[in-house]
CSV table of C-alpha atoms in Angstrom, one decimal:
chain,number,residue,atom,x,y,z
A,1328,UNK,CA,-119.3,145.3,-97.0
A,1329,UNK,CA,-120.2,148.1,-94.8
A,1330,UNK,CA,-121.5,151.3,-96.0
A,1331,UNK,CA,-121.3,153.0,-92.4
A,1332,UNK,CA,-118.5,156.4,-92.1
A,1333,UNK,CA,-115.5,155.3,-90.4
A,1334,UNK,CA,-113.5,156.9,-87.5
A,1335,UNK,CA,-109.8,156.6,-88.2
A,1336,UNK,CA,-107.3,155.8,-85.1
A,1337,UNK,CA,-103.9,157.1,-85.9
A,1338,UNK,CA,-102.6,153.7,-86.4
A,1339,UNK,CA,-105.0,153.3,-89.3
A,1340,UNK,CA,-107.6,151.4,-87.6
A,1341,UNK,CA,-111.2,151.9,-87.6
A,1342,UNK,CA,-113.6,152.3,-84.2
A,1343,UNK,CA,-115.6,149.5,-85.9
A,1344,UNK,CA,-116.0,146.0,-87.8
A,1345,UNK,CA,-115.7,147.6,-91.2
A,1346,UNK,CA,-117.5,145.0,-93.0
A,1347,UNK,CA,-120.2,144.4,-90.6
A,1348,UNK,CA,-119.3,141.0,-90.5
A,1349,UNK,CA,-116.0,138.6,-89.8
A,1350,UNK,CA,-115.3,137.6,-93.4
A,1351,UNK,CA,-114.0,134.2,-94.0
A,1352,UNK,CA,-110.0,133.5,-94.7
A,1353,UNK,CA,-110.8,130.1,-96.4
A,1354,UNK,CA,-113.1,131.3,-99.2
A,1355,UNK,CA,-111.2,134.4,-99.9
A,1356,UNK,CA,-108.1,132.3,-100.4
A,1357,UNK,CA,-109.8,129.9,-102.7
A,1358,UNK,CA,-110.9,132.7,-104.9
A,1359,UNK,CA,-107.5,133.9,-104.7
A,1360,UNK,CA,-106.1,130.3,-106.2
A,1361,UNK,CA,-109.0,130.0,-108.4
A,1362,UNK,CA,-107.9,133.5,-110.2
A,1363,UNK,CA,-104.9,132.9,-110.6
A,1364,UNK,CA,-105.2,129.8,-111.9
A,1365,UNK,CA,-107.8,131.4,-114.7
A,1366,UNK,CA,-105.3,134.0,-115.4
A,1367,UNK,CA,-102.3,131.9,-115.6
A,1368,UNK,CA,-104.4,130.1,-118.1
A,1369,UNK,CA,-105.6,132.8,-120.3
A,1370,UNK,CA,-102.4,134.0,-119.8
A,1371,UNK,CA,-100.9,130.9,-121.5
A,1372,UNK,CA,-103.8,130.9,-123.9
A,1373,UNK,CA,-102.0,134.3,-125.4
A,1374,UNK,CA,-98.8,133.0,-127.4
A,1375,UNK,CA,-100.6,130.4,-129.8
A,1376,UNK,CA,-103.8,132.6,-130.3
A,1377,UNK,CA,-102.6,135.9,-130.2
A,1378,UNK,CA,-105.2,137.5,-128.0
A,1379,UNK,CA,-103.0,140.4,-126.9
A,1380,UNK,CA,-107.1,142.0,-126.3
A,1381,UNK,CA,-107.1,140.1,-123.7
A,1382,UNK,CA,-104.4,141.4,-121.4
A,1383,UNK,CA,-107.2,143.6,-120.0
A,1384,UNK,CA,-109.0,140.3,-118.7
A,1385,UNK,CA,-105.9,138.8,-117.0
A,1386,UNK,CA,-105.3,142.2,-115.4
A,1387,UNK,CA,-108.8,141.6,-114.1
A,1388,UNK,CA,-108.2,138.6,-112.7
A,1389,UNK,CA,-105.1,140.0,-111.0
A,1390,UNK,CA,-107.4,142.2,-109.4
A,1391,UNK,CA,-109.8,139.9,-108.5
A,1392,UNK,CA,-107.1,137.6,-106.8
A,1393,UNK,CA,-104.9,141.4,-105.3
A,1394,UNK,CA,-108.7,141.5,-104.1
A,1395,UNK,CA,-109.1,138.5,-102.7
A,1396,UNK,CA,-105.9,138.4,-100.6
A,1397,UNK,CA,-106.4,141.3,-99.3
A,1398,UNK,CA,-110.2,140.3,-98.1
A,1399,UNK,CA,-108.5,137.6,-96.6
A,1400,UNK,CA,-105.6,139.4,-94.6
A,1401,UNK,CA,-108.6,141.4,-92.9
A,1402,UNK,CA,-110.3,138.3,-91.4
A,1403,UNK,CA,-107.3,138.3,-89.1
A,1404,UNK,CA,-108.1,142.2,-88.1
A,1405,UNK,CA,-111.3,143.8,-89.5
A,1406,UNK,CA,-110.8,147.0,-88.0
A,1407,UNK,CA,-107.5,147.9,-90.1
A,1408,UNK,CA,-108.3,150.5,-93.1
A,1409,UNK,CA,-105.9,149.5,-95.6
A,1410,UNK,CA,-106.7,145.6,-96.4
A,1411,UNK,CA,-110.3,146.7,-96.1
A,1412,UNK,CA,-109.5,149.6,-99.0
A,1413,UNK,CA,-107.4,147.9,-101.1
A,1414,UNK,CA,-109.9,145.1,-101.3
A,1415,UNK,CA,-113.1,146.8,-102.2
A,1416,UNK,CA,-111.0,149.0,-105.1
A,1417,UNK,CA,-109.3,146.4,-107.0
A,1418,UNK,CA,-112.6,143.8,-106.6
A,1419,UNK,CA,-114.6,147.0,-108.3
A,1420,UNK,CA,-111.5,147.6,-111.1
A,1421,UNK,CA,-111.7,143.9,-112.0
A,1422,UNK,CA,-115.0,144.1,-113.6
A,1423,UNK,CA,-114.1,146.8,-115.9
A,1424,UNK,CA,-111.0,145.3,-116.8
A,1425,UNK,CA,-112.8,142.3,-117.8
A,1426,UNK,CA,-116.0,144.1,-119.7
A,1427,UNK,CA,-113.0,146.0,-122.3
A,1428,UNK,CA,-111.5,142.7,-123.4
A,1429,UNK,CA,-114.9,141.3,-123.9
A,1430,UNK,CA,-116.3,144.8,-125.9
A,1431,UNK,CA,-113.0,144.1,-127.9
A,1432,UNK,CA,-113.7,140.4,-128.5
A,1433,UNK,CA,-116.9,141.6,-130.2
A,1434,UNK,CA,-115.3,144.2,-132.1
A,1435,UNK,CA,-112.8,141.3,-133.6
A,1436,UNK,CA,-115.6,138.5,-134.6
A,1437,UNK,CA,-117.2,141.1,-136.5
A,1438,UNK,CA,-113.5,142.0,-138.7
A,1439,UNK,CA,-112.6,138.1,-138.5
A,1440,UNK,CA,-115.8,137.5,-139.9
A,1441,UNK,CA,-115.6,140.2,-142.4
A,1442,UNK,CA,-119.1,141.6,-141.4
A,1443,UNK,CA,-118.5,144.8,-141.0
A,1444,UNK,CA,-121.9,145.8,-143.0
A,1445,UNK,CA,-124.5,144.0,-140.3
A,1446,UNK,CA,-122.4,146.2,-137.4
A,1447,UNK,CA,-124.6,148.9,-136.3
A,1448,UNK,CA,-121.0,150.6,-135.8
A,1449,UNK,CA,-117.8,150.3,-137.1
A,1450,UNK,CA,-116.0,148.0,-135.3
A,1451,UNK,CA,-112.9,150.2,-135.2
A,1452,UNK,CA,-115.8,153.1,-133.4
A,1453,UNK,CA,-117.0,150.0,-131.4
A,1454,UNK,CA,-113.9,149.3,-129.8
A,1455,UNK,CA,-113.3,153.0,-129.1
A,1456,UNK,CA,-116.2,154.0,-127.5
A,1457,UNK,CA,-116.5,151.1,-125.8
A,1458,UNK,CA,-113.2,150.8,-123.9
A,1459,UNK,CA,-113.7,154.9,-123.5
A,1460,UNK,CA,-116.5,154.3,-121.5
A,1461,UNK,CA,-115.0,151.3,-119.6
A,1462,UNK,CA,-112.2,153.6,-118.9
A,1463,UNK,CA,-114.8,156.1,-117.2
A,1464,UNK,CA,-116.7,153.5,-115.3
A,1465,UNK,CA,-113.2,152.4,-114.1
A,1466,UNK,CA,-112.1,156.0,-113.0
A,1467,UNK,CA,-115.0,156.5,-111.2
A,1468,UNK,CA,-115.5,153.2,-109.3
A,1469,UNK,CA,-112.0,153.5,-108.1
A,1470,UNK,CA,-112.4,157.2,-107.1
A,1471,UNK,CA,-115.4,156.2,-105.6
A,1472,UNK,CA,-114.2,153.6,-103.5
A,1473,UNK,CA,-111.2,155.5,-102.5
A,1474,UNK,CA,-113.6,158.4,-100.9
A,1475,UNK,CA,-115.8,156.4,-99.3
A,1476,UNK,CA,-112.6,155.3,-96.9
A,1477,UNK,CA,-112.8,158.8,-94.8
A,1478,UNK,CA,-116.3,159.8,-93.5
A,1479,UNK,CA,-115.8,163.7,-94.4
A,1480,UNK,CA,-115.9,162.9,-98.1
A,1481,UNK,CA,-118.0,159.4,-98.4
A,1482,UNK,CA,-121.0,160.9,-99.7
A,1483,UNK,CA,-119.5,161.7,-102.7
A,1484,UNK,CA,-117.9,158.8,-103.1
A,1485,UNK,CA,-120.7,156.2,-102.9
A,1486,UNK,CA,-122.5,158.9,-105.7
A,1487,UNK,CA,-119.5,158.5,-107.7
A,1488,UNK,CA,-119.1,154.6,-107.5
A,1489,UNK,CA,-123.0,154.2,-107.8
A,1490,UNK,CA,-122.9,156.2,-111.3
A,1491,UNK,CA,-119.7,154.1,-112.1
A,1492,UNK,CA,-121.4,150.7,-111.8
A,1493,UNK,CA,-125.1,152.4,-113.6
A,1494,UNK,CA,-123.3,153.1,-116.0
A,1495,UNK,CA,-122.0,150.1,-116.7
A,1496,UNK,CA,-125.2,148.3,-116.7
A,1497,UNK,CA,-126.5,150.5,-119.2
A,1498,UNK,CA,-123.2,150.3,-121.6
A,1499,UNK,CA,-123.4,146.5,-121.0
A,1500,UNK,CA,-127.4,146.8,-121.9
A,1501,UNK,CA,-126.5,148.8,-125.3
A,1502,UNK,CA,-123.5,146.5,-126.1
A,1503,UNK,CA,-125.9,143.3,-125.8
A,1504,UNK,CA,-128.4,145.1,-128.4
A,1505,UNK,CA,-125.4,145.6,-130.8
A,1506,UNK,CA,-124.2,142.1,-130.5
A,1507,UNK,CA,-128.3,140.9,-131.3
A,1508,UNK,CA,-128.5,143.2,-134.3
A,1509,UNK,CA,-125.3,142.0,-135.7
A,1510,UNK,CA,-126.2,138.4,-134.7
A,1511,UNK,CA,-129.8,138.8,-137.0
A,1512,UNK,CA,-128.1,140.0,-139.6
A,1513,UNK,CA,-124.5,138.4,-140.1
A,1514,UNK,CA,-126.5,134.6,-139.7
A,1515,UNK,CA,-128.8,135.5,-143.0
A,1516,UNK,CA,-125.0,136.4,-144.9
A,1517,UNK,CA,-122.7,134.5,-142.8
A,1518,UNK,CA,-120.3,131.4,-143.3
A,1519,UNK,CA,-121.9,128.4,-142.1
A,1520,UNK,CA,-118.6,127.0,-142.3
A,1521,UNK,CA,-117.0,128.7,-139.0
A,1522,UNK,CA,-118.4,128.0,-135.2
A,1523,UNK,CA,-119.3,131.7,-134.9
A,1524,UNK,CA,-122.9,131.3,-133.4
A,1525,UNK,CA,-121.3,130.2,-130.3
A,1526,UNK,CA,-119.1,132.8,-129.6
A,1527,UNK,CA,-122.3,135.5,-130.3
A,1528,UNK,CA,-123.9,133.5,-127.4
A,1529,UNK,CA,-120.7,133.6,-125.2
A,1530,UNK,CA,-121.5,137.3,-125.4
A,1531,UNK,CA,-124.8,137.0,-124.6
A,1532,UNK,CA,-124.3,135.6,-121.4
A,1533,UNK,CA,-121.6,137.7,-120.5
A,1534,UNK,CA,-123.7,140.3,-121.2
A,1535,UNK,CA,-126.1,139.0,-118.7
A,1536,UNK,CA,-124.0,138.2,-115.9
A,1537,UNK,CA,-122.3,141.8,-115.7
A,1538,UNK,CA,-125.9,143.1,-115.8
A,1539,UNK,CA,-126.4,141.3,-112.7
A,1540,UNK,CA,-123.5,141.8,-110.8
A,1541,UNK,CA,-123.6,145.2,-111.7
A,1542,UNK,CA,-127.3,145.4,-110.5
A,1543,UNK,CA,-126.6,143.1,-107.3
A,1544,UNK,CA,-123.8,146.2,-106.2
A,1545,UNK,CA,-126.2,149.0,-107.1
A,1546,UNK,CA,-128.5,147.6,-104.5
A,1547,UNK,CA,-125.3,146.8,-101.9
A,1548,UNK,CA,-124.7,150.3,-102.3
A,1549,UNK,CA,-127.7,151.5,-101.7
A,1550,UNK,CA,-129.3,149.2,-98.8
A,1551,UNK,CA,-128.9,150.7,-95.6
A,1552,UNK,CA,-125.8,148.7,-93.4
A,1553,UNK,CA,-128.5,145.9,-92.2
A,1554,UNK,CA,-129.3,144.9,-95.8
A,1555,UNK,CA,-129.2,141.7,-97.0
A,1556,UNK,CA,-126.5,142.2,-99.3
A,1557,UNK,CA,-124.3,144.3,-97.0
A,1558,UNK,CA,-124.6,141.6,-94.2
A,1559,UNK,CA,-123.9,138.6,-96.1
A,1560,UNK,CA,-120.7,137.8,-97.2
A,1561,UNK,CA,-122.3,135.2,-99.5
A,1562,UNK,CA,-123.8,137.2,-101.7
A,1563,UNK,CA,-120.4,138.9,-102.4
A,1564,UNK,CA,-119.2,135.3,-103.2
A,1565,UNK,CA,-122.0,134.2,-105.3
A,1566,UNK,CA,-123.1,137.4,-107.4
A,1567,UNK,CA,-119.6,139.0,-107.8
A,1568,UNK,CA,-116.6,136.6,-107.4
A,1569,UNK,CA,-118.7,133.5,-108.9
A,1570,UNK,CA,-119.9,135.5,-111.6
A,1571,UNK,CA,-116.1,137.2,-112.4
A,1572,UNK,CA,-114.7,133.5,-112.2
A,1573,UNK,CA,-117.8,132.3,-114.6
A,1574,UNK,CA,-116.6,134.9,-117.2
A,1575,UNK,CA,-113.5,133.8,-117.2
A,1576,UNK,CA,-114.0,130.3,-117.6
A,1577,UNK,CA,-116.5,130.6,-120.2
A,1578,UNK,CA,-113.8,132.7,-122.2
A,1579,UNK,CA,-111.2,129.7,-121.7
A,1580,UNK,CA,-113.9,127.1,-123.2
A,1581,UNK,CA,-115.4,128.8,-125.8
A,1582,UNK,CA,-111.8,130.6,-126.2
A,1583,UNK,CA,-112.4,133.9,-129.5
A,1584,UNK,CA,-109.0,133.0,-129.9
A,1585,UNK,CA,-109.9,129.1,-132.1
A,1586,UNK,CA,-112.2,131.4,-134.2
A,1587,UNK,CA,-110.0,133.8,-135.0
A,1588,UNK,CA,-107.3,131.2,-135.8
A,1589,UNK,CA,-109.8,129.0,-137.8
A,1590,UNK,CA,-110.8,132.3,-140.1
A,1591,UNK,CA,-107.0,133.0,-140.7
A,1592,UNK,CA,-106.8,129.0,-141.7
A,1593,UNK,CA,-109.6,129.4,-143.6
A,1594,UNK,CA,-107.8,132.4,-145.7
A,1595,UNK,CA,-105.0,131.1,-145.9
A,1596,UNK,CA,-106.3,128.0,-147.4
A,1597,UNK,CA,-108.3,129.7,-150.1
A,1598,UNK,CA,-105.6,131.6,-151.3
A,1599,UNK,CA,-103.8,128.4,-152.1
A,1600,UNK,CA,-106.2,127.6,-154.6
């Protein structure tokens, strides 16, 4: 994606080829499929498990696919403003979206699994602060992307999306230290009798993959318009939309959702006897 000004025609087209590059119809179409698909699943995946926490992720991955269609609508004119817009802001609200369902799912395995005392906070405070932040790193990634669309006020706006997606990384950076403390000490209490180690991992790696597509924008942001990242549209594919999907997936697999419903079993069955 370009990070050149733009000169606006009055029919809402730019001077130039605002992504520096003719992006291709056929992938962005496939990733529009592909998240929808993951959506419709997890959106399924809601009734039995009752993960309303998760409505966040398949509002995500309405974005990512609102995203995708709109990337591909500008292969057919990459001078028009408005695909090129809407495309960068709901690809950058996606992530967000995503990262407060997943600070929730912590938040529940630690109640589910009663281990509220090896939380370094309250999971009740977790979930707050978490999703507050979220929400800022959301208001500011949008803003930012939004300003960056007229030249007189895109200075400000690449400073505001840049501190959106730093601050990310390092709320994604603190969250992964909570989830290892709790992981240390819940497995010297725990019940060996519930797949929970699993799910702690799932974290982990989601963790790790927003790090990185989180650091892989900083840099898009701040390379100059022949940069590697701003020229090829592959590394959009690979280190945001792969990585987005991956989440996704992962969280349909290795679904919070059974564990949850295997701990309420698990209650429900000791209180028989």
């Amino acid at each position: 994606m370009s990070n050149s000004t733009t000169n606006v025609t009055m029919s809402g087209t730019a001077d130039h080829n605002l992504y520096g590059y003719d992006p291709s119809k056929t992938a962005a179409l496939a990733y529009v499929a592909l998240f929808s698909l993951a959506g419709l699943a997890h959106f399924i995946f809601l009734f039995p498990y009752r993960t309303a926490f998760f409505i966040p992720l398949i509002l995500g991955s309405a974005a990512e696919a609102g995203g995708y269609y709109f990337r591909s609508k500008s292969a057919s004119d990459t001078h028009k403003i408005l695909p090129f817009v809407m495309n960068g802001l709901l690809i950058l609200a996606a992530a967000p979206l995503m990262a407060a369902s997943i600070y929730m799912t912590f938040g529940r395995i630690v109640r589910n699994l009663k281990g509220e005392a090896c939380s370094m906070i309250s999971p009740k405070w977790l979930t707050t602060l978490f999703v507050l932040v979220d929400l800022i790193c959301l208001g500011t990634q949008l803003a930012g992307s939004a300003l960056r669309a007229d030249a007189s006020s895109a200075e400000t706006g690449s400073h505001l999306l840049l501190g959106g997606l730093i601050l990310q990384v390092s709320i994604f950076m603190f969250f992964a230290i909570l989830v290892y403390s709790f992981h240390m000490r819940f497995r010297r209490v725990g019940n060996s009798g519930l797949r929970w180690r699993r799910h702690i991992a799932v974290l982990y790696t989601l963790s790790l993959a927003f790090i990185v597509r989180n650091l892989v924008r900083i840099i898009e942001f701040v390379q100059p318009d022949d940069g590697l990242i701003v020229t090829h549209e592959s590394m959009l594919y690979i280190f945001d939309a792969t990585f987005m999907l991956f989440a996704m997936v992962l969280l349909l697999v290795i679904y919070p959702g059974r564990l949850f419903k295997a701990v309420r079993r698990a209650e429900r069955v000791s209180q028989d006897f």
